[in-house]
Amino acid sequence: MGFYPALAQQATLTVLTHNSFSLDKNLIASFERESGIKLRFLKGGDAGEMLNKAILSKGAPIADVIYGFDNTLLSRALQADILQPYRSPELSNLRPELLLDQTFRATPVDFGYVALNYDRDYFKDRPLPQRFADLASPEFAGLLVVQNPATSSPGLAFLLATVAAFGEEGYLDFWEGLRKNGVRVVSGWSEAYYTHFTRAGGDRPLVVSYSTSPAAELYYSEAKPKPSEPPTANLFLPRSSFFQVEYVGILKGTRNLRAAQRFVDWLLSKPVQENIPTQMWVYPARREARLPEVFRFAQVPPEPARLTPQQITNNRERWIREWTQVVVQGQAAEAVRARR
């Protein structure tokens, strides 16, 4: 992990994370023991909410490090100027396609895909959608639950996938069709998956989640005997999944710079990277990190949607505003487009 000058006294490092952050307690204890750094994790809500807290506290930062903002929020974090550069010696071990910030203020830790999941039992004797546009057809009315892109990172990622798939001129028409087709919109992933998805007793057999969710369903299954395959599966409609990268950054104003740098390097180390898949259900950024066996059910979508950070920077707030007008306020897509 590189050479670090001895810390004069035990530092307490505060790490601001989203609510889904999780790592093995033994790994954390080992790091604290070897480094002399005490870790304090401050959970800040969904990724967007967490980033807002970091930006609002810019003058007097509430943490030393922030982990969990993604490529949909990357430009916002950089423009807010809350991060300081750090070139970790571990960067050469990471997948090069994840290194989207050439200023080295945001370091990739993991990646994944926001994707549609379906309840296999529900669709056992029913047809599945074949095209992205099918979700707005009467055959699938009232079956889908999504997250609000203004409050949820998977919700925003799914909105971006629709922009990539249908284009500037078509995405609002698709969402108007979804609204008329009875799409349910909720504030965050947990509510969508654990309240409204049929696997949790809800009435929606289609949910915006992650391509790793079926693997997680099998991993945590308490059924006896343990099933050989998950009860859910990915619905990889072309360009309906969005490529997502999560980052760590050192907050400007930290008084624990050396400890923060050591923590970043540790996050990228092989033991932590190999722990991440079954803790946070994402893929490790480190190239040679081994994946657990259950990840054979965490497929990679064949045609994921991607937008550049610059496209997201230039248009994100407008896309969210237009989405809100069409989906939440019930305005016509044509009218919203005409006001651009």
mmCIF file of C-alpha atoms in Angstrom:
data_model
loop_
_atom_site.group_PDB
_atom_site.id
_atom_site.type_symbol
_atom_site.label_atom_id
_atom_site.label_comp_id
_atom_site.label_asym_id
_atom_site.label_seq_id
_atom_site.Cartn_x
_atom_site.Cartn_y
_atom_site.Cartn_z
ATOM 1 C CA MET A 1 0.000 0.000 0.000
ATOM 2 C CA GLY A 2 2.985 2.301 -0.204
ATOM 3 C CA PHE A 3 5.091 4.140 2.398
ATOM 4 C CA TYR A 4 3.460 6.410 4.962
ATOM 5 C CA PRO A 5 5.184 8.506 7.628
ATOM 6 C CA ALA A 6 4.215 7.373 11.130
ATOM 7 C CA LEU A 7 1.172 9.155 12.473
ATOM 8 C CA ALA A 8 2.087 11.128 15.597
ATOM 9 C CA GLN A 9 -1.063 10.006 17.359
ATOM 10 C CA GLN A 10 -4.076 7.966 16.490
ATOM 11 C CA ALA A 11 -6.147 9.894 13.974
ATOM 12 C CA THR A 12 -9.890 9.552 13.727
ATOM 13 C CA LEU A 13 -10.879 9.607 10.087
ATOM 14 C CA THR A 14 -14.507 10.461 9.295
ATOM 15 C CA VAL A 15 -15.800 8.902 6.076
ATOM 16 C CA LEU A 16 -19.072 10.211 4.647
ATOM 17 C CA THR A 17 -20.859 7.401 2.774
ATOM 18 C CA HIS A 18 -24.226 6.562 1.267
ATOM 19 C CA ASN A 19 -26.514 4.306 3.266
ATOM 20 C CA SER A 20 -25.534 1.186 1.298
ATOM 21 C CA PHE A 21 -21.884 1.282 2.369
ATOM 22 C CA SER A 22 -20.735 -1.983 3.934
ATOM 23 C CA LEU A 23 -17.418 -3.755 4.464
ATOM 24 C CA ASP A 24 -16.387 -6.731 6.575
ATOM 25 C CA LYS A 25 -15.862 -5.637 10.192
ATOM 26 C CA ASN A 26 -12.699 -7.761 10.474
ATOM 27 C CA LEU A 27 -11.160 -5.967 7.493
ATOM 28 C CA ILE A 28 -11.943 -2.600 9.067
ATOM 29 C CA ALA A 29 -10.510 -3.688 12.435
ATOM 30 C CA SER A 30 -7.343 -4.940 10.727
ATOM 31 C CA PHE A 31 -6.871 -1.599 8.945
ATOM 32 C CA GLU A 32 -7.365 0.323 12.199
ATOM 33 C CA ARG A 33 -4.888 -1.914 14.004
ATOM 34 C CA GLU A 34 -2.184 -1.730 11.335
ATOM 35 C CA SER A 35 -2.545 1.963 10.522
ATOM 36 C CA GLY A 36 -3.343 3.468 13.907
ATOM 37 C CA ILE A 37 -6.285 5.218 12.239
ATOM 38 C CA LYS A 38 -9.725 5.010 13.817
ATOM 39 C CA LEU A 39 -12.481 4.964 11.190
ATOM 40 C CA ARG A 40 -15.802 6.698 11.775
ATOM 41 C CA PHE A 41 -18.438 6.137 9.101
ATOM 42 C CA LEU A 42 -21.087 8.808 8.690
ATOM 43 C CA LYS A 43 -24.030 7.618 6.588
ATOM 44 C CA GLY A 44 -25.555 10.453 4.614
ATOM 45 C CA GLY A 45 -28.575 8.939 2.851
ATOM 46 C CA ASP A 46 -28.745 8.189 -0.857
ATOM 47 C CA ALA A 47 -25.740 9.172 -2.978
ATOM 48 C CA GLY A 48 -27.336 12.439 -4.103
ATOM 49 C CA GLU A 49 -28.360 13.393 -0.576
ATOM 50 C CA MET A 50 -24.903 12.500 0.719
ATOM 51 C CA LEU A 51 -23.212 14.685 -1.892
ATOM 52 C CA ASN A 52 -25.559 17.575 -1.054
ATOM 53 C CA LYS A 53 -24.444 17.366 2.586
ATOM 54 C CA ALA A 54 -20.795 17.499 1.563
ATOM 55 C CA ILE A 55 -21.410 20.510 -0.693
ATOM 56 C CA LEU A 56 -23.474 22.391 1.900
ATOM 57 C CA SER A 57 -20.758 21.880 4.531
ATOM 58 C CA LYS A 58 -17.937 22.911 2.189
ATOM 59 C CA GLY A 59 -16.663 25.693 4.461
ATOM 60 C CA ALA A 60 -16.511 23.428 7.499
ATOM 61 C CA PRO A 61 -16.420 19.833 6.176
ATOM 62 C CA ILE A 62 -18.306 17.234 8.206
ATOM 63 C CA ALA A 63 -15.916 14.482 7.063
ATOM 64 C CA ASP A 64 -12.406 13.859 5.757
ATOM 65 C CA VAL A 65 -13.337 11.515 2.916
ATOM 66 C CA ILE A 66 -16.481 10.952 0.847
ATOM 67 C CA TYR A 67 -17.301 7.600 -0.752
ATOM 68 C CA GLY A 68 -20.191 6.616 -3.004
ATOM 69 C CA PHE A 69 -20.903 9.458 -5.424
ATOM 70 C CA ASP A 70 -21.127 8.056 -8.939
ATOM 71 C CA ASN A 71 -20.588 9.120 -12.541
ATOM 72 C CA THR A 72 -24.088 10.648 -12.668
ATOM 73 C CA LEU A 73 -22.962 13.004 -9.878
ATOM 74 C CA LEU A 74 -19.252 13.235 -10.700
ATOM 75 C CA SER A 75 -19.393 16.549 -12.521
ATOM 76 C CA ARG A 76 -21.420 18.062 -9.689
ATOM 77 C CA ALA A 77 -18.817 17.011 -7.122
ATOM 78 C CA LEU A 78 -15.994 18.417 -9.265
ATOM 79 C CA GLN A 79 -17.767 21.696 -10.040
ATOM 80 C CA ALA A 80 -18.544 22.240 -6.357
ATOM 81 C CA ASP A 81 -14.770 22.139 -5.748
ATOM 82 C CA ILE A 82 -15.057 20.104 -2.539
ATOM 83 C CA LEU A 83 -12.328 17.542 -3.370
ATOM 84 C CA GLN A 84 -8.559 17.708 -3.428
ATOM 85 C CA PRO A 85 -6.353 15.743 -5.838
ATOM 86 C CA TYR A 86 -4.681 12.498 -4.855
ATOM 87 C CA ARG A 87 -2.899 10.101 -7.210
ATOM 88 C CA SER A 88 -2.976 6.789 -5.393
ATOM 89 C CA PRO A 89 -0.137 4.356 -6.159
ATOM 90 C CA GLU A 90 -2.919 1.777 -6.652
ATOM 91 C CA LEU A 91 -4.294 3.547 -9.757
ATOM 92 C CA SER A 92 -2.233 1.382 -12.108
ATOM 93 C CA ASN A 93 -4.112 -1.676 -10.810
ATOM 94 C CA LEU A 94 -7.550 -0.288 -11.721
ATOM 95 C CA ARG A 95 -9.601 -0.770 -14.864
ATOM 96 C CA PRO A 96 -8.638 2.162 -17.117
ATOM 97 C CA GLU A 97 -12.198 2.705 -18.395
ATOM 98 C CA LEU A 98 -13.219 3.749 -14.870
ATOM 99 C CA LEU A 99 -10.699 6.595 -14.646
ATOM 100 C CA LEU A 100 -13.067 9.334 -15.782
ATOM 101 C CA ASP A 101 -11.543 12.173 -13.721
ATOM 102 C CA GLN A 102 -8.192 13.276 -15.111
ATOM 103 C CA THR A 103 -7.727 15.758 -12.231
ATOM 104 C CA PHE A 104 -7.429 12.789 -9.797
ATOM 105 C CA ARG A 105 -9.894 14.259 -7.323
ATOM 106 C CA ALA A 106 -12.293 11.322 -7.741
ATOM 107 C CA THR A 107 -10.864 7.800 -7.562
ATOM 108 C CA PRO A 108 -12.977 4.840 -8.795
ATOM 109 C CA VAL A 109 -13.649 2.129 -6.212
ATOM 110 C CA ASP A 110 -16.293 -0.048 -7.880
ATOM 111 C CA PHE A 111 -18.734 -0.187 -10.771
ATOM 112 C CA GLY A 112 -22.026 -1.784 -11.668
ATOM 113 C CA TYR A 113 -25.136 -1.520 -13.769
ATOM 114 C CA VAL A 114 -28.515 -0.098 -12.843
ATOM 115 C CA ALA A 115 -30.895 -2.538 -14.501
ATOM 116 C CA LEU A 116 -34.474 -3.734 -14.645
ATOM 117 C CA ASN A 117 -35.172 -6.788 -12.481
ATOM 118 C CA TYR A 118 -38.226 -9.014 -12.738
ATOM 119 C CA ASP A 119 -39.945 -11.537 -10.490
ATOM 120 C CA ARG A 120 -39.463 -14.874 -12.252
ATOM 121 C CA ASP A 121 -42.434 -16.462 -10.541
ATOM 122 C CA TYR A 122 -44.802 -13.730 -11.722
ATOM 123 C CA PHE A 123 -43.628 -14.007 -15.321
ATOM 124 C CA LYS A 124 -43.461 -17.816 -15.350
ATOM 125 C CA ASP A 125 -46.537 -18.059 -17.600
ATOM 126 C CA ARG A 126 -46.626 -14.485 -18.858
ATOM 127 C CA PRO A 127 -44.643 -12.811 -21.647
ATOM 128 C CA LEU A 128 -41.816 -10.448 -20.758
ATOM 129 C CA PRO A 129 -41.264 -7.087 -22.480
ATOM 130 C CA GLN A 130 -39.025 -7.526 -25.508
ATOM 131 C CA ARG A 131 -38.147 -3.899 -26.234
ATOM 132 C CA PHE A 132 -37.567 -0.927 -23.940
ATOM 133 C CA ALA A 133 -40.634 0.809 -25.403
ATOM 134 C CA ASP A 134 -42.822 -2.189 -24.434
ATOM 135 C CA LEU A 135 -42.817 -1.009 -20.808
ATOM 136 C CA ALA A 136 -45.251 1.725 -21.840
ATOM 137 C CA SER A 137 -47.636 -0.641 -23.647
ATOM 138 C CA PRO A 138 -51.020 -1.616 -22.106
ATOM 139 C CA GLU A 139 -49.896 -5.247 -21.740
ATOM 140 C CA PHE A 140 -47.516 -4.156 -18.956
ATOM 141 C CA ALA A 141 -49.696 -1.511 -17.294
ATOM 142 C CA GLY A 142 -49.204 -1.098 -13.552
ATOM 143 C CA LEU A 143 -46.257 -3.504 -13.340
ATOM 144 C CA LEU A 144 -43.238 -1.187 -12.992
ATOM 145 C CA VAL A 145 -41.848 0.713 -9.989
ATOM 146 C CA VAL A 146 -39.038 3.257 -10.467
ATOM 147 C CA GLN A 147 -37.185 5.758 -8.293
ATOM 148 C CA ASN A 148 -37.416 9.530 -8.546
ATOM 149 C CA PRO A 149 -34.249 10.785 -10.310
ATOM 150 C CA ALA A 150 -34.282 13.952 -8.195
ATOM 151 C CA THR A 151 -33.774 11.936 -4.995
ATOM 152 C CA SER A 152 -32.244 8.595 -6.034
ATOM 153 C CA SER A 153 -29.032 7.633 -7.847
ATOM 154 C CA PRO A 154 -30.527 4.492 -9.489
ATOM 155 C CA GLY A 155 -33.536 6.626 -10.411
ATOM 156 C CA LEU A 156 -31.247 9.154 -12.073
ATOM 157 C CA ALA A 157 -29.261 6.401 -13.789
ATOM 158 C CA PHE A 158 -32.468 4.934 -15.210
ATOM 159 C CA LEU A 159 -33.580 8.363 -16.436
ATOM 160 C CA LEU A 160 -30.191 8.739 -18.161
ATOM 161 C CA ALA A 161 -30.636 5.320 -19.763
ATOM 162 C CA THR A 162 -33.931 6.495 -21.268
ATOM 163 C CA VAL A 163 -32.225 9.615 -22.649
ATOM 164 C CA ALA A 164 -29.485 7.458 -24.187
ATOM 165 C CA ALA A 165 -32.016 4.991 -25.605
ATOM 166 C CA PHE A 166 -34.733 7.338 -26.904
ATOM 167 C CA GLY A 167 -32.776 10.540 -27.473
ATOM 168 C CA GLU A 168 -33.561 14.130 -26.543
ATOM 169 C CA GLU A 169 -36.654 14.156 -28.719
ATOM 170 C CA GLY A 170 -38.061 10.821 -27.587
ATOM 171 C CA TYR A 171 -37.345 10.223 -23.905
ATOM 172 C CA LEU A 172 -40.157 12.431 -22.600
ATOM 173 C CA ASP A 173 -42.704 10.674 -24.829
ATOM 174 C CA PHE A 174 -41.555 7.364 -23.357
ATOM 175 C CA TRP A 175 -41.995 8.699 -19.816
ATOM 176 C CA GLU A 176 -45.401 10.166 -20.670
ATOM 177 C CA GLY A 177 -46.332 6.692 -21.887
ATOM 178 C CA LEU A 178 -45.070 5.149 -18.630
ATOM 179 C CA ARG A 179 -47.059 7.660 -16.579
ATOM 180 C CA LYS A 180 -50.246 6.855 -18.483
ATOM 181 C CA ASN A 181 -49.424 3.168 -18.082
ATOM 182 C CA GLY A 182 -49.454 3.436 -14.299
ATOM 183 C CA VAL A 183 -45.743 3.528 -13.417
ATOM 184 C CA ARG A 184 -45.197 3.944 -9.670
ATOM 185 C CA VAL A 185 -42.552 6.475 -8.630
ATOM 186 C CA VAL A 186 -40.978 6.307 -5.155
ATOM 187 C CA SER A 187 -38.196 8.274 -3.499
ATOM 188 C CA GLY A 188 -35.459 5.627 -3.282
ATOM 189 C CA TRP A 189 -34.238 2.127 -4.055
ATOM 190 C CA SER A 190 -35.101 0.557 -0.678
ATOM 191 C CA GLU A 191 -38.736 1.608 -0.904
ATOM 192 C CA ALA A 192 -39.024 0.385 -4.485
ATOM 193 C CA TYR A 193 -37.391 -2.990 -3.845
ATOM 194 C CA TYR A 194 -38.496 -3.836 -0.321
ATOM 195 C CA THR A 195 -42.009 -2.354 -0.348
ATOM 196 C CA HIS A 196 -43.435 -2.371 -3.877
ATOM 197 C CA PHE A 197 -41.597 -5.207 -5.676
ATOM 198 C CA THR A 198 -43.660 -8.423 -5.666
ATOM 199 C CA ARG A 199 -40.733 -10.363 -4.166
ATOM 200 C CA ALA A 200 -41.248 -8.287 -1.004
ATOM 201 C CA GLY A 201 -45.029 -8.619 -1.026
ATOM 202 C CA GLY A 202 -45.748 -5.597 -3.215
ATOM 203 C CA ASP A 203 -47.741 -5.484 -6.448
ATOM 204 C CA ARG A 204 -44.978 -4.564 -8.948
ATOM 205 C CA PRO A 205 -43.106 -7.465 -10.614
ATOM 206 C CA LEU A 206 -40.758 -5.093 -12.489
ATOM 207 C CA VAL A 207 -38.344 -2.846 -10.577
ATOM 208 C CA VAL A 208 -35.388 -0.610 -11.332
ATOM 209 C CA SER A 209 -32.524 -2.147 -9.344
ATOM 210 C CA TYR A 210 -29.064 -3.517 -10.200
ATOM 211 C CA SER A 211 -27.713 -6.296 -12.416
ATOM 212 C CA THR A 212 -26.220 -7.833 -9.254
ATOM 213 C CA SER A 213 -29.547 -7.998 -7.390
ATOM 214 C CA PRO A 214 -30.423 -11.565 -8.518
ATOM 215 C CA ALA A 215 -27.041 -12.774 -7.192
ATOM 216 C CA ALA A 216 -27.735 -11.020 -3.885
ATOM 217 C CA GLU A 217 -31.184 -12.648 -3.689
ATOM 218 C CA LEU A 218 -29.579 -16.086 -3.965
ATOM 219 C CA TYR A 219 -26.701 -15.256 -1.608
ATOM 220 C CA TYR A 220 -29.043 -14.156 1.184
ATOM 221 C CA SER A 221 -31.719 -16.775 0.566
ATOM 222 C CA GLU A 222 -32.761 -18.642 3.721
ATOM 223 C CA ALA A 223 -34.849 -21.181 1.822
ATOM 224 C CA LYS A 224 -34.196 -24.830 2.686
ATOM 225 C CA PRO A 225 -32.830 -26.426 0.622
ATOM 226 C CA LYS A 226 -30.989 -23.463 -0.905
ATOM 227 C CA PRO A 227 -32.282 -22.880 -4.443
ATOM 228 C CA SER A 228 -29.928 -23.373 -7.372
ATOM 229 C CA GLU A 229 -30.944 -20.103 -9.021
ATOM 230 C CA PRO A 230 -32.337 -16.754 -7.849
ATOM 231 C CA PRO A 231 -36.067 -15.931 -7.707
ATOM 232 C CA THR A 232 -35.384 -12.777 -9.725
ATOM 233 C CA ALA A 233 -33.591 -12.117 -12.996
ATOM 234 C CA ASN A 234 -32.313 -9.238 -15.070
ATOM 235 C CA LEU A 235 -34.402 -7.879 -17.910
ATOM 236 C CA PHE A 236 -31.692 -6.678 -20.273
ATOM 237 C CA LEU A 237 -33.749 -4.777 -22.805
ATOM 238 C CA PRO A 238 -31.330 -3.030 -25.203
ATOM 239 C CA ARG A 239 -29.934 0.186 -23.633
ATOM 240 C CA SER A 240 -32.195 -0.049 -20.580
ATOM 241 C CA SER A 241 -29.243 -0.624 -18.180
ATOM 242 C CA PHE A 242 -26.902 2.179 -17.151
ATOM 243 C CA PHE A 243 -23.173 1.873 -16.484
ATOM 244 C CA GLN A 244 -22.422 3.292 -13.032
ATOM 245 C CA VAL A 245 -19.051 3.956 -11.365
ATOM 246 C CA GLU A 246 -18.679 4.836 -7.659
ATOM 247 C CA TYR A 247 -15.904 7.105 -6.443
ATOM 248 C CA VAL A 248 -14.000 8.082 -3.323
ATOM 249 C CA GLY A 249 -12.540 11.545 -2.793
ATOM 250 C CA ILE A 250 -10.634 13.421 -0.097
ATOM 251 C CA LEU A 251 -12.575 16.454 1.074
ATOM 252 C CA LYS A 252 -10.881 19.839 1.038
ATOM 253 C CA GLY A 253 -10.197 21.107 4.521
ATOM 254 C CA THR A 254 -9.383 17.730 6.062
ATOM 255 C CA ARG A 255 -6.890 17.867 8.919
ATOM 256 C CA ASN A 256 -6.091 14.187 8.388
ATOM 257 C CA LEU A 257 -4.628 14.235 4.899
ATOM 258 C CA ARG A 258 -2.135 11.380 5.354
ATOM 259 C CA ALA A 259 -4.759 9.202 7.016
ATOM 260 C CA ALA A 260 -7.224 10.011 4.217
ATOM 261 C CA GLN A 261 -4.686 9.017 1.556
ATOM 262 C CA ARG A 262 -3.943 5.774 3.343
ATOM 263 C CA PHE A 263 -7.680 5.006 3.545
ATOM 264 C CA VAL A 264 -8.101 5.574 -0.212
ATOM 265 C CA ASP A 265 -5.201 3.203 -0.939
ATOM 266 C CA TRP A 266 -6.725 0.621 1.402
ATOM 267 C CA LEU A 267 -10.094 0.789 -0.402
ATOM 268 C CA LEU A 268 -8.251 -0.098 -3.609
ATOM 269 C CA SER A 269 -6.208 -2.924 -2.067
ATOM 270 C CA LYS A 270 -6.911 -6.485 -3.164
ATOM 271 C CA PRO A 271 -8.463 -7.729 0.122
ATOM 272 C CA VAL A 272 -10.969 -4.862 0.227
ATOM 273 C CA GLN A 273 -11.710 -5.043 -3.489
ATOM 274 C CA GLU A 274 -12.475 -8.767 -3.164
ATOM 275 C CA ASN A 275 -14.746 -8.067 -0.192
ATOM 276 C CA ILE A 276 -16.793 -5.418 -2.001
ATOM 277 C CA PRO A 277 -18.853 -7.727 -4.303
ATOM 278 C CA THR A 278 -20.768 -9.538 -1.539
ATOM 279 C CA GLN A 279 -20.900 -6.496 0.740
ATOM 280 C CA MET A 280 -22.161 -3.799 -1.634
ATOM 281 C CA TRP A 281 -23.086 -5.927 -4.658
ATOM 282 C CA VAL A 282 -20.975 -4.090 -7.175
ATOM 283 C CA TYR A 283 -17.946 -5.080 -9.232
ATOM 284 C CA PRO A 284 -14.450 -4.204 -7.934
ATOM 285 C CA ALA A 285 -12.483 -1.530 -9.781
ATOM 286 C CA ARG A 286 -9.255 -3.511 -9.356
ATOM 287 C CA ARG A 287 -8.481 -5.576 -12.445
ATOM 288 C CA GLU A 288 -7.260 -8.809 -10.839
ATOM 289 C CA ALA A 289 -9.725 -8.912 -7.932
ATOM 290 C CA ARG A 290 -11.478 -12.303 -7.881
ATOM 291 C CA LEU A 291 -15.269 -12.464 -8.076
ATOM 292 C CA PRO A 292 -17.272 -14.824 -5.850
ATOM 293 C CA GLU A 293 -19.019 -17.822 -7.420
ATOM 294 C CA VAL A 294 -22.493 -16.313 -6.906
ATOM 295 C CA PHE A 295 -21.583 -13.498 -9.321
ATOM 296 C CA ARG A 296 -22.356 -15.815 -12.215
ATOM 297 C CA PHE A 297 -25.907 -14.568 -11.605
ATOM 298 C CA ALA A 298 -24.702 -10.942 -11.738
ATOM 299 C CA GLN A 299 -24.526 -10.713 -15.500
ATOM 300 C CA VAL A 300 -23.135 -7.790 -17.424
ATOM 301 C CA PRO A 301 -25.753 -6.292 -19.775
ATOM 302 C CA PRO A 302 -24.896 -6.809 -23.453
ATOM 303 C CA GLU A 303 -25.988 -3.297 -24.477
ATOM 304 C CA PRO A 304 -25.665 -0.904 -21.522
ATOM 305 C CA ALA A 305 -26.446 2.774 -21.972
ATOM 306 C CA ARG A 306 -23.627 5.265 -21.444
ATOM 307 C CA LEU A 307 -23.431 9.023 -21.458
ATOM 308 C CA THR A 308 -20.226 11.011 -21.037
ATOM 309 C CA PRO A 309 -19.683 13.004 -17.829
ATOM 310 C CA GLN A 310 -19.815 16.143 -20.003
ATOM 311 C CA GLN A 311 -23.233 15.215 -21.436
ATOM 312 C CA ILE A 312 -24.495 14.603 -17.912
ATOM 313 C CA THR A 313 -22.958 17.871 -16.670
ATOM 314 C CA ASN A 314 -24.542 19.925 -19.419
ATOM 315 C CA ASN A 315 -28.028 18.438 -19.224
ATOM 316 C CA ARG A 316 -28.673 16.631 -15.912
ATOM 317 C CA GLU A 317 -30.640 19.374 -14.141
ATOM 318 C CA ARG A 318 -32.767 20.058 -17.229
ATOM 319 C CA TRP A 319 -33.513 16.358 -17.750
ATOM 320 C CA ILE A 320 -34.616 16.015 -14.124
ATOM 321 C CA ARG A 321 -36.743 19.157 -14.393
ATOM 322 C CA GLU A 322 -38.412 17.975 -17.618
ATOM 323 C CA TRP A 323 -38.958 14.504 -16.140
ATOM 324 C CA THR A 324 -40.638 16.075 -13.094
ATOM 325 C CA GLN A 325 -42.926 18.171 -15.264
ATOM 326 C CA VAL A 326 -44.045 15.170 -17.322
ATOM 327 C CA VAL A 327 -44.140 12.376 -14.741
ATOM 328 C CA VAL A 328 -44.942 14.128 -11.453
ATOM 329 C CA GLN A 329 -46.894 17.174 -12.645
ATOM 330 C CA GLY A 330 -48.621 15.398 -15.536
ATOM 331 C CA GLN A 331 -47.663 17.863 -18.267
ATOM 332 C CA ALA A 332 -47.598 16.759 -21.896
ATOM 333 C CA ALA A 333 -44.182 15.809 -23.284
ATOM 334 C CA GLU A 334 -44.802 17.932 -26.369
ATOM 335 C CA ALA A 335 -45.550 21.030 -24.280
ATOM 336 C CA VAL A 336 -42.450 20.557 -22.132
ATOM 337 C CA ARG A 337 -40.256 20.119 -25.237
ATOM 338 C CA ALA A 338 -41.720 23.266 -26.805
ATOM 339 C CA ARG A 339 -40.509 25.367 -23.849
ATOM 340 C CA ARG A 340 -36.840 24.413 -24.253
#
